[in-house]
XYZ file of C-alpha atoms in Angstrom:
737
model
C 141.669 126.124 57.376
C 145.767 126.273 58.154
C 148.090 128.198 58.677
C 152.077 127.475 58.966
C 152.767 129.423 61.340
C 150.327 131.990 63.759
C 150.208 133.429 67.053
C 146.965 134.382 69.010
C 146.517 135.435 72.209
C 143.405 135.270 73.695
C 141.278 135.185 77.009
C 137.865 134.120 77.568
C 136.023 136.359 79.927
C 132.106 136.467 79.648
C 129.948 139.484 77.868
C 132.459 139.975 74.937
C 133.228 138.708 71.550
C 135.738 139.846 68.919
C 136.137 138.137 65.063
C 139.460 137.868 63.779
C 138.531 137.362 59.057
C 140.600 135.012 57.824
C 143.735 136.947 55.750
C 142.810 139.924 56.863
C 144.322 141.443 60.256
C 140.796 142.765 59.865
C 138.451 142.765 63.381
C 134.482 143.205 63.610
C 133.310 145.141 66.242
C 129.957 144.094 67.312
C 127.059 146.003 68.973
C 125.023 145.190 71.564
C 122.066 145.242 69.280
C 124.129 142.013 69.077
C 123.161 140.571 72.675
C 120.341 137.766 72.542
C 118.293 140.653 73.884
C 115.348 137.227 74.257
C 117.219 134.373 75.909
C 116.214 134.424 79.868
C 117.179 131.259 82.154
C 114.697 130.430 85.504
C 114.397 128.320 88.148
C 110.922 126.728 88.206
C 109.307 125.661 92.198
C 107.981 123.034 93.462
C 104.808 121.246 91.638
C 104.858 124.843 88.436
C 103.945 123.164 84.531
C 106.460 124.690 82.647
C 103.778 124.651 80.116
C 101.435 127.444 83.056
C 105.220 129.361 83.183
C 104.988 130.006 79.056
C 101.795 130.432 78.096
C 102.127 133.451 80.800
C 105.291 134.991 79.396
C 104.072 133.719 75.842
C 107.544 132.002 75.263
C 109.319 129.126 73.749
C 111.015 125.974 75.936
C 114.242 125.412 73.964
C 116.104 123.164 77.417
C 115.951 122.186 79.676
C 118.046 120.154 82.924
C 115.695 118.505 85.018
C 116.943 118.153 87.576
C 116.442 121.107 88.865
C 113.926 122.847 87.277
C 116.379 124.928 85.291
C 114.332 125.904 81.746
C 115.919 128.349 79.262
C 113.493 130.317 77.173
C 112.989 132.406 74.529
C 110.375 135.143 74.330
C 108.430 136.732 71.966
C 109.135 138.844 69.881
C 109.189 142.895 71.694
C 109.781 141.131 74.625
C 112.838 141.730 75.930
C 115.152 139.760 79.264
C 116.472 143.116 80.409
C 113.129 144.754 81.234
C 111.163 141.651 81.794
C 113.631 140.051 84.579
C 111.889 142.173 87.462
C 108.353 140.522 87.020
C 110.425 137.402 86.182
C 111.955 137.652 89.506
C 108.888 138.868 91.246
C 106.950 136.066 89.946
C 106.171 133.094 93.035
C 106.038 130.390 90.474
C 109.906 131.094 89.864
C 113.083 130.635 92.431
C 114.737 132.934 89.935
C 115.751 134.264 86.431
C 118.592 135.168 84.553
C 120.485 136.504 82.004
C 121.677 133.995 79.346
C 124.761 136.549 78.769
C 126.950 138.657 80.839
C 125.784 142.252 81.439
C 128.215 144.615 84.257
C 130.144 147.319 83.008
C 132.830 146.301 80.925
C 136.044 145.464 82.706
C 139.079 148.583 82.070
C 142.884 148.008 81.693
C 144.318 147.461 79.125
C 142.835 145.284 77.499
C 140.950 145.877 74.551
C 137.692 144.899 74.473
C 135.244 144.600 72.197
C 131.554 143.699 74.438
C 129.261 140.949 71.416
C 126.536 138.344 71.331
C 126.759 138.733 75.520
C 128.280 135.121 75.956
C 131.975 134.712 76.874
C 134.008 137.527 75.030
C 137.910 136.677 73.503
C 139.867 139.234 74.362
C 142.679 139.555 70.970
C 145.768 140.941 72.214
C 148.343 139.610 68.998
C 148.231 137.911 66.629
C 150.841 137.713 63.258
C 148.484 136.579 59.888
C 145.091 136.672 60.315
C 143.124 133.599 61.118
C 139.605 132.848 61.985
C 139.727 130.167 64.996
C 139.550 131.107 69.046
C 140.947 129.829 71.487
C 140.492 130.195 75.696
C 142.893 131.994 78.226
C 145.844 133.871 77.050
C 146.341 131.228 74.461
C 149.943 131.334 72.268
C 150.122 129.162 69.526
C 153.352 128.545 67.488
C 153.249 125.574 64.645
C 155.881 122.223 64.744
C 155.128 119.282 63.536
C 156.711 115.553 64.458
C 157.563 114.277 68.030
C 159.694 117.707 69.580
C 162.729 117.295 71.415
C 164.397 116.805 75.136
C 164.400 121.194 75.363
C 160.560 120.822 74.300
C 159.124 118.028 76.564
C 159.703 119.806 79.538
C 156.574 120.927 81.651
C 156.120 117.035 81.426
C 160.451 116.423 82.363
C 159.133 119.017 85.071
C 156.421 116.839 86.299
C 157.594 114.203 86.536
C 154.581 112.334 84.129
C 157.150 109.580 82.674
C 157.481 108.446 86.432
C 153.703 109.082 86.651
C 152.999 107.667 83.400
C 154.991 103.910 84.938
C 152.022 103.831 88.081
C 148.630 105.029 86.337
C 147.544 105.479 82.230
C 144.668 106.923 83.857
C 142.393 103.282 81.097
C 138.578 103.642 82.310
C 138.516 107.431 83.056
C 135.785 109.364 80.800
C 137.413 112.775 80.973
C 134.626 115.796 79.725
C 136.134 117.677 77.916
C 133.651 121.278 77.689
C 135.686 123.472 74.764
C 134.686 123.985 71.057
C 134.740 121.064 70.379
C 137.890 118.290 68.706
C 138.702 117.482 65.012
C 138.133 113.536 65.751
C 140.514 111.760 62.854
C 143.229 113.130 64.728
C 145.175 110.229 64.755
C 146.525 111.187 69.363
C 143.027 111.308 69.669
C 140.714 109.057 67.499
C 141.062 105.856 69.466
C 140.284 107.372 72.951
C 137.169 109.576 71.856
C 133.539 108.646 73.073
C 130.611 109.738 72.442
C 129.590 113.961 73.648
C 127.328 116.524 72.660
C 127.236 120.139 71.117
C 125.071 122.283 72.447
C 125.507 125.258 70.870
C 122.422 125.768 69.150
C 121.401 122.680 70.315
C 122.769 120.464 67.465
C 124.945 117.594 68.608
C 126.894 117.770 65.572
C 130.617 118.750 67.389
C 132.424 118.201 64.875
C 133.915 120.049 61.681
C 135.188 117.349 59.633
C 137.434 119.473 57.514
C 135.830 118.477 54.102
C 135.470 122.187 52.848
C 130.826 121.906 54.835
C 130.212 123.914 57.559
C 128.696 120.309 59.494
C 128.433 121.752 62.429
C 125.604 124.945 60.748
C 126.749 127.909 62.228
C 127.595 129.226 59.368
C 131.387 128.973 58.702
C 133.415 125.991 57.291
C 136.333 123.879 58.539
C 136.853 126.432 61.945
C 138.804 126.150 63.945
C 138.276 123.282 66.834
C 141.776 124.230 67.677
C 140.847 124.590 70.950
C 139.457 121.814 71.943
C 141.865 119.344 69.621
C 144.398 121.068 71.427
C 143.774 120.800 75.155
C 142.576 117.039 74.838
C 145.655 116.293 73.411
C 147.186 117.559 76.290
C 145.317 115.168 78.337
C 145.559 112.258 75.972
C 149.616 112.627 76.257
C 149.248 112.621 80.207
C 146.254 110.486 80.560
C 146.655 107.567 77.077
C 144.828 105.595 78.572
C 141.196 107.585 79.261
C 137.984 108.441 76.953
C 137.923 112.188 75.506
C 134.479 113.015 75.879
C 134.115 116.171 74.136
C 131.360 118.302 74.565
C 131.015 121.687 72.593
C 129.972 124.525 74.502
C 131.767 127.235 72.444
C 131.911 127.616 68.659
C 134.551 128.835 66.464
C 134.308 132.291 69.033
C 135.214 131.168 71.552
C 132.378 132.839 72.609
C 129.968 130.208 74.597
C 126.335 130.821 77.564
C 125.473 130.169 80.064
C 123.369 128.421 79.608
C 125.853 125.756 77.636
C 128.434 124.983 80.207
C 125.905 124.280 83.004
C 124.275 122.023 80.102
C 127.627 120.541 79.378
C 128.050 120.078 83.388
C 124.683 118.557 83.617
C 125.407 115.772 80.852
C 128.910 114.871 81.517
C 127.888 114.379 85.167
C 124.863 111.680 83.174
C 126.681 110.189 80.900
C 129.966 109.251 82.802
C 132.283 111.365 83.156
C 134.343 111.346 86.527
C 137.342 114.530 84.941
C 135.294 117.498 83.875
C 137.739 120.325 82.759
C 136.780 123.714 81.408
C 139.496 125.254 80.087
C 137.262 128.624 80.011
C 136.240 131.315 82.439
C 133.912 134.564 82.814
C 133.454 137.581 85.842
C 130.614 135.863 87.346
C 128.379 132.807 88.378
C 124.693 132.543 87.897
C 122.422 130.506 90.191
C 122.491 128.341 87.050
C 125.681 126.839 87.167
C 126.523 127.355 90.536
C 123.956 124.324 90.705
C 125.419 122.437 87.748
C 128.815 122.802 89.774
C 127.161 121.613 92.631
C 125.223 118.573 90.999
C 128.814 117.794 89.274
C 130.418 117.816 93.039
C 127.371 115.884 94.733
C 128.557 113.162 92.322
C 131.811 113.307 93.011
C 133.274 114.052 89.940
C 135.852 116.244 89.888
C 136.013 119.899 88.450
C 138.858 121.798 86.843
C 138.423 125.017 85.811
C 141.296 127.530 84.209
C 142.446 130.105 85.749
C 141.951 133.057 83.231
C 144.419 135.714 82.516
C 142.491 138.786 83.905
C 141.994 140.338 87.279
C 140.145 137.999 88.615
C 137.834 136.464 90.211
C 137.176 134.852 86.730
C 134.898 131.201 87.572
C 134.281 128.017 87.345
C 137.974 128.090 88.900
C 137.014 131.383 91.630
C 133.780 128.933 92.963
C 134.972 128.746 97.004
C 134.198 125.187 96.830
C 136.930 123.016 97.877
C 136.011 120.674 95.576
C 137.020 122.251 92.560
C 139.387 123.232 91.937
C 141.148 126.530 89.568
C 144.257 126.129 88.244
C 147.390 128.812 87.821
C 150.354 128.537 84.664
C 153.541 128.465 85.125
C 156.527 128.583 83.463
C 160.098 127.023 83.201
C 161.194 128.493 86.062
C 158.407 127.862 87.773
C 156.854 130.651 88.737
C 153.578 131.364 87.845
C 153.233 133.090 83.696
C 153.331 136.564 82.989
C 149.397 135.793 81.607
C 147.637 133.496 84.570
C 145.478 135.920 85.988
C 142.817 135.548 88.409
C 142.889 136.042 92.959
C 144.191 133.728 94.599
C 140.690 132.205 95.533
C 141.247 131.989 91.247
C 144.767 128.831 92.086
C 144.206 126.374 93.952
C 147.363 124.771 91.935
C 149.444 125.465 89.897
C 150.151 123.701 85.822
C 153.180 124.229 83.527
C 151.219 126.378 80.659
C 153.733 127.715 78.711
C 155.129 125.670 75.296
C 152.725 122.806 76.023
C 153.347 120.208 72.785
C 149.772 118.149 71.414
C 147.198 118.261 69.083
C 145.600 120.536 66.450
C 143.856 120.958 63.702
C 143.985 118.355 61.943
C 146.708 116.019 61.928
C 148.968 118.648 62.929
C 150.743 119.444 66.719
C 151.804 122.415 68.183
C 152.987 124.710 71.006
C 150.696 125.744 73.131
C 150.450 128.666 76.435
C 147.612 129.151 78.642
C 146.075 128.476 82.028
C 143.820 126.591 80.048
C 146.900 124.032 78.803
C 147.327 123.755 82.551
C 143.748 123.008 83.651
C 143.959 119.767 81.040
C 147.349 118.855 82.692
C 145.469 118.962 86.488
C 142.473 117.170 84.675
C 144.670 114.452 83.339
C 146.671 114.243 86.625
C 143.263 113.362 88.017
C 142.276 110.985 85.987
C 145.675 109.225 86.810
C 145.230 109.602 90.355
C 141.234 108.185 89.622
C 142.326 105.776 87.397
C 145.240 104.063 89.564
C 142.854 104.553 93.448
C 139.257 103.644 92.599
C 138.213 103.833 95.623
C 139.755 106.922 96.494
C 136.641 109.937 96.751
C 136.927 113.182 94.634
C 138.186 115.153 98.217
C 141.253 112.527 98.701
C 142.037 113.253 95.081
C 142.029 116.749 95.115
C 143.872 116.484 98.673
C 146.951 114.965 97.050
C 147.027 117.376 94.122
C 147.446 120.464 95.783
C 149.754 118.057 98.704
C 151.924 116.590 96.362
C 153.970 121.028 94.675
C 156.730 121.904 94.138
C 157.097 125.608 95.534
C 156.252 128.600 92.569
C 158.206 131.668 93.245
C 155.893 134.110 94.418
C 153.107 131.583 95.348
C 150.801 130.549 98.346
C 149.629 127.293 96.065
C 152.611 125.487 94.407
C 152.945 123.635 91.152
C 152.438 119.100 89.881
C 154.488 117.112 90.790
C 152.316 114.434 89.420
C 155.489 111.619 90.140
C 154.452 112.381 93.702
C 150.819 112.369 93.441
C 151.362 108.929 92.181
C 153.602 107.143 93.804
C 151.506 106.054 97.570
C 154.205 103.078 98.161
C 153.718 100.100 98.696
C 150.564 97.889 99.802
C 149.247 94.442 100.174
C 145.497 93.403 98.502
C 143.044 90.334 100.096
C 140.240 88.298 98.989
C 139.090 85.896 100.887
C 139.677 82.258 99.876
C 137.929 80.132 101.379
C 133.717 81.629 101.988
C 131.804 80.654 103.827
C 133.995 78.397 105.614
C 135.389 79.978 108.738
C 135.824 77.184 111.657
C 136.918 74.837 110.021
C 140.673 73.271 109.668
C 142.065 75.637 106.865
C 143.424 79.134 106.330
C 143.201 80.317 103.050
C 144.567 83.656 102.585
C 145.111 85.861 98.898
C 146.581 88.325 98.690
C 148.946 90.233 96.536
C 151.891 93.255 96.023
C 151.267 96.152 94.406
C 154.257 97.996 93.466
C 152.250 102.172 94.006
C 156.232 103.721 92.605
C 157.749 104.570 89.430
C 161.274 102.193 91.191
C 162.051 97.818 90.805
C 161.259 97.066 93.739
C 163.352 93.319 94.572
C 160.445 90.280 96.725
C 163.861 89.580 98.208
C 163.314 93.036 100.385
C 160.165 92.106 101.095
C 157.931 90.126 104.002
C 154.157 89.692 104.588
C 152.423 89.068 107.563
C 149.531 87.420 108.337
C 148.256 87.700 111.967
C 145.224 85.210 112.997
C 145.027 83.080 116.542
C 146.514 79.535 116.472
C 143.547 78.020 119.525
C 146.049 75.561 120.967
C 149.144 76.703 119.799
C 149.238 73.772 118.039
C 152.030 72.393 115.930
C 150.977 74.180 111.361
C 152.487 73.332 108.102
C 152.013 76.168 104.615
C 151.066 75.130 101.180
C 151.524 77.040 98.195
C 148.279 76.150 96.597
C 149.467 78.809 93.407
C 152.266 81.324 93.732
C 152.278 83.256 89.655
C 156.427 84.161 89.898
C 156.288 79.808 91.761
C 155.955 78.576 95.121
C 159.133 77.015 94.845
C 160.289 81.676 95.687
C 158.027 81.834 98.684
C 160.145 81.525 101.629
C 157.497 81.253 105.334
C 157.650 80.817 108.978
C 155.388 81.175 111.534
C 156.144 83.058 115.039
C 154.150 82.654 117.645
C 153.320 86.037 119.916
C 155.080 86.124 123.466
C 151.589 88.604 124.187
C 148.398 87.979 122.420
C 147.515 90.777 121.161
C 143.926 92.049 119.289
C 142.722 89.487 117.077
C 146.459 87.403 117.040
C 148.336 85.636 119.109
C 150.548 84.321 116.166
C 151.691 85.058 112.466
C 152.156 83.576 109.221
C 155.607 85.616 107.724
C 156.071 85.167 104.109
C 159.134 85.725 102.265
C 161.030 85.362 98.784
C 164.360 84.412 97.748
C 167.068 86.607 95.761
C 165.700 84.100 92.331
C 162.437 85.999 92.662
C 162.446 88.679 90.557
C 161.000 92.503 91.727
C 157.929 93.238 91.326
C 158.149 95.899 88.804
C 157.335 99.933 89.107
C 152.408 100.570 88.608
C 152.374 96.381 88.100
C 151.398 92.999 90.659
C 153.090 91.119 92.012
C 150.876 88.116 91.210
C 148.945 85.765 93.543
C 149.805 84.530 95.964
C 147.293 81.237 96.690
C 148.328 80.467 100.490
C 146.941 77.703 103.098
C 147.633 77.288 106.481
C 146.273 74.083 108.478
C 147.280 72.520 111.893
C 149.473 69.220 111.962
C 145.613 67.122 112.885
C 143.857 68.823 110.867
C 141.717 71.359 113.948
C 139.954 73.017 113.512
C 140.346 77.024 112.999
C 138.661 79.987 114.258
C 139.277 82.344 111.990
C 135.755 84.782 112.817
C 137.989 86.873 114.935
C 141.671 86.840 112.733
C 143.033 90.408 112.714
C 144.094 89.159 109.023
C 140.340 87.367 108.218
C 138.025 89.628 107.139
C 134.816 87.784 105.078
C 133.245 90.892 103.196
C 136.893 90.971 100.487
C 135.544 88.568 97.709
C 137.624 90.518 95.220
C 140.810 91.179 96.072
C 140.907 95.134 97.978
C 143.163 97.123 99.486
C 143.679 95.219 103.628
C 146.009 96.941 105.842
C 145.500 94.036 108.292
C 147.773 92.619 106.202
C 151.076 93.599 107.057
C 153.954 94.024 104.382
C 157.931 95.279 105.452
C 160.762 96.171 103.280
C 163.804 94.792 104.486
C 162.334 94.875 108.715
C 161.056 98.293 108.260
C 156.783 98.604 108.456
C 155.980 99.761 104.952
C 152.141 99.116 104.960
C 149.863 98.299 107.284
C 149.001 98.789 111.246
C 149.716 95.922 113.341
C 147.102 95.105 115.754
C 147.897 96.492 119.306
C 149.564 95.506 121.753
C 153.607 94.194 122.501
C 155.975 94.257 118.940
C 156.284 90.755 118.166
C 158.841 87.789 119.451
C 160.713 85.090 117.804
C 159.269 82.587 120.234
C 159.633 79.539 117.117
C 160.197 78.820 113.772
C 158.657 76.305 111.604
C 159.791 76.097 107.800
C 157.423 73.290 105.296
C 158.210 72.755 101.533
C 155.528 74.693 99.349
C 154.048 71.774 96.930
C 153.233 72.414 93.680
C 155.616 73.011 91.547
C 158.044 76.862 90.817
C 156.961 78.253 87.739
C 159.352 80.756 85.923
C 158.825 83.764 87.937
C 156.669 86.448 86.177
C 155.547 90.244 87.159
C 152.074 89.848 86.630
C 150.711 94.162 84.529
C 147.626 96.031 86.178
C 145.022 97.364 82.943
C 147.173 99.474 80.656
C 146.310 101.367 77.914
C 147.740 99.755 74.035
C 148.394 103.270 72.855
C 151.599 104.722 72.961
C 151.523 108.956 72.417
C 153.792 110.565 71.354
C 156.027 112.496 72.680
C 157.572 108.816 74.139
C 159.079 109.447 77.367
C 161.851 108.447 79.293
C 161.104 107.414 82.235
C 163.590 108.971 85.722
C 163.118 106.011 88.680
C 165.119 107.712 91.196
C 162.071 107.920 93.652
C 162.753 105.515 96.849
C 159.394 104.594 99.031
C 158.646 106.571 101.994
C 158.459 103.462 105.191
C 154.622 104.072 107.202
C 156.567 104.337 111.047
C 155.020 101.288 114.009
C 151.656 103.545 115.519
C 152.101 103.291 119.135
C 148.502 103.398 120.487
C 147.679 106.749 123.424
C 145.754 110.048 123.105
C 147.148 113.260 124.598
C 146.170 116.556 123.863
C 144.420 117.656 120.843
C 143.914 120.982 118.390
C 141.205 121.267 115.877
C 141.874 123.727 112.382
C 137.774 124.111 111.373
C 137.890 126.271 108.029
C 134.728 126.828 106.301
C 133.421 128.112 102.923
C 130.294 128.904 102.544
C 127.985 130.385 99.582
C 123.981 130.119 99.904
C 122.413 128.649 102.868
C 125.246 125.788 102.471
C 129.069 126.151 103.725
C 131.924 122.954 103.185
C 133.602 122.554 106.007
C 137.177 121.248 105.478
C 138.368 120.594 109.560
C 142.189 119.110 110.833
C 142.185 117.618 114.107
C 145.894 117.696 115.931
C 146.898 114.931 118.140
C 149.537 117.049 120.156
C 150.137 114.329 121.957
C 152.488 112.007 122.795
C 151.318 109.390 122.217
C 149.955 107.405 118.070
C 145.803 107.640 118.139
C 144.565 104.218 116.197
C 140.364 104.921 116.446
C 139.703 108.312 116.531
C 135.581 109.879 117.259
C 135.902 113.699 117.261
C 132.385 114.977 118.888
C 131.215 118.297 118.920
C 127.455 120.771 118.824
C 126.114 122.920 116.192
C 124.357 126.274 117.440
C 122.359 128.069 114.800
C 120.658 124.617 113.697
C 123.316 123.322 110.405
C 122.719 120.297 109.445
C 125.614 117.944 106.780
C 124.872 116.779 104.147
C 127.027 114.710 102.657
C 131.055 114.087 104.384
C 134.407 112.641 102.902
C 137.229 111.070 104.623
C 135.221 109.958 107.472
C 132.018 108.902 109.233
C 130.277 112.050 109.834
C 126.598 111.485 111.181
C 123.636 113.420 113.233
C 121.769 114.068 116.214
C 119.719 116.815 116.840
C 122.536 119.435 117.095
C 124.916 117.065 117.841
C 127.345 115.334 115.136
C 130.573 113.044 115.080
C 132.731 112.255 112.994
C 134.696 108.930 113.782
C 137.632 106.605 110.987
C 138.647 102.863 113.169
C 141.086 101.859 113.816
C 143.298 100.265 110.501
C 141.273 103.205 108.764
C 143.464 105.062 105.945
C 142.547 107.981 107.799
C 142.028 106.055 110.774
C 145.181 106.749 112.473
C 146.894 110.151 113.895
C 150.437 110.448 114.734
C 151.787 111.657 117.557
C 153.312 115.092 118.759
C 151.521 116.949 116.675
C 149.773 114.136 113.949
C 147.851 115.568 112.195
C 143.985 114.177 109.708
C 141.522 115.710 108.164
C 138.272 115.755 106.900
C 134.703 117.328 106.261
C 131.680 117.416 105.595
C 129.294 119.594 103.377
C 126.094 121.352 105.143
C 123.419 124.047 105.323
C 121.833 126.647 107.179
C 120.801 129.384 107.377
C 121.414 133.454 108.908
C 124.137 131.852 111.572
C 126.732 129.534 110.852
C 129.212 130.461 113.577
C 132.071 128.244 114.328
C 131.703 125.421 117.077
C 134.199 125.238 120.047
C 132.926 122.263 122.642
C 135.410 119.320 120.741
C 136.069 116.453 122.509
C 138.558 113.639 120.552
C 138.053 110.250 122.717
C 136.563 112.125 125.525
C 138.775 114.537 126.062
C 138.686 118.174 125.114
C 140.517 120.036 122.036
C 141.167 123.279 122.071
């Protein structure tokens, strides 16, 4: 079913339903009798059998969430969930019982809400020509065809997508799209799909194929999967290397239950999704949905949710958990879009949500507007980051998204900047070259330079330093066993330190001539297999060398091999102590013959999405300043987000001293029995009431700059009645404010 031009604006909020009949401007108003009176969700206590509960209430099991003992039940004829709910909630064998629909009073305002099937409702605001495809979050769609012109790529240009895509394509990341299903054969999507699931009616039929049949069994022929198709297309356009896992939780009317969404979240987590996009919202957060969100977060999955169009709070976006990202929509002027709703808690960050070009059934493309579209853009950003920086935690990814933003007029959070988020500068990856031989006659580091920026960087601007100890200060020679750009394109020098540092009294510096080429955006220099030995072939003792790490058996980002650009430290930490003073220089000729210089690419997708973007590589990496050691006065900011008997604390340490702190330990004690359960950005341990958070020198989050430098970390914990802020923080033994 298609319409050449249509304009639908719909809002997804729980408990209401609107049906538009195709080809006619008509609505069917549902009545209270359409609510599912015999559906209930219960959570069993441990050791309680579901057969005990179904027998007790003569109910039938429809579905289950095994991990937390939650069941979806259908009550017998004549029983209603509303009447039975007080009995169920007083049952000692149950933690809770809840309705499977929203049953609060209808909201008021200028929008026309129509009470419906007790699931995710839809609100019509305006349409041109009838169409039975329902979409969420205040959508505005206009059909088109072909590739958008330059002015219509405004959203991609605003967020720096061309630059971001030079750094990452999202390769290898699974993004679960919990939505209305999608058209699997659409040319933008057909090579980016993996198996999903249909929780609408539990039929596991995700797709309507456009074959004049009711494939998904919901009584409609070829009904629109337009919303899920459009959302998935946005994600693939921005991150063409991802795999989309379509999980259908909304029917053709944009209607779904809490159970379906909760079950969909758990399915996504259990089947490898690293990002979940929820372009949907509802006015409350029942226990089953909250537990599903907690389950995702506990498994390191990033959850991105549309802020919706209603006044809010709109869930899941409004869930106060710090790792749930609620997304508002901004327009071409970086102003909050007129339809973007919710309260402050709903909007963790903004993204473009007006006139976003993407796929639509069946082989078409349309421009769509809504917080749904904004959410999809941020889900794509999360996938780009997870692919490029797989060692980052979900908390680190979320922090990167919310910190790398540009201002949005009239709002506190900013609008995402994908180019800034993806561009983290240069890094060095290290691999041990002589496994099991720390006391032989060779040092064998293997190194790569990675360009995490959108600009081309000449190798001639770069210098690598490998720090070690040269026992007896004997003469040494350098060899290149392999270089991706040819061993003849490497220069080398040995430098002895006037004052030894921790784990080093010398370093090897490797440089590059002007003919060596460059490291391309988002690419690697390729491998450098190096070898150092003493001219008398006596042994080294590498175990305590600063740059040596016997655990690095595969290439790993390693800050203890430092990198300099035009003499400025841009990656890593030098060993503590005095600055290096050259005392002698030796140069030897590399042994193997040179080869033609090349640049080795990191994994990228082979599929070119529509539209083609023109990169604008104008950004330059920000140099990292050389740290010095020391400590000073400190302050601790402790921000709580509480729910039920759990809480998350975001902690920021500020160094007010005049010297940089390399390696830190923060201690405090809880006064009310709080117990840490998980943490991020630091190692957090607890013994009784006493808690210690720490990061060593050399850790990416282990240095606190002087004169106001900060580091963040956080943790999740449980509490009972009182959750007071600790007041006895000490940093490296010094009391903090």
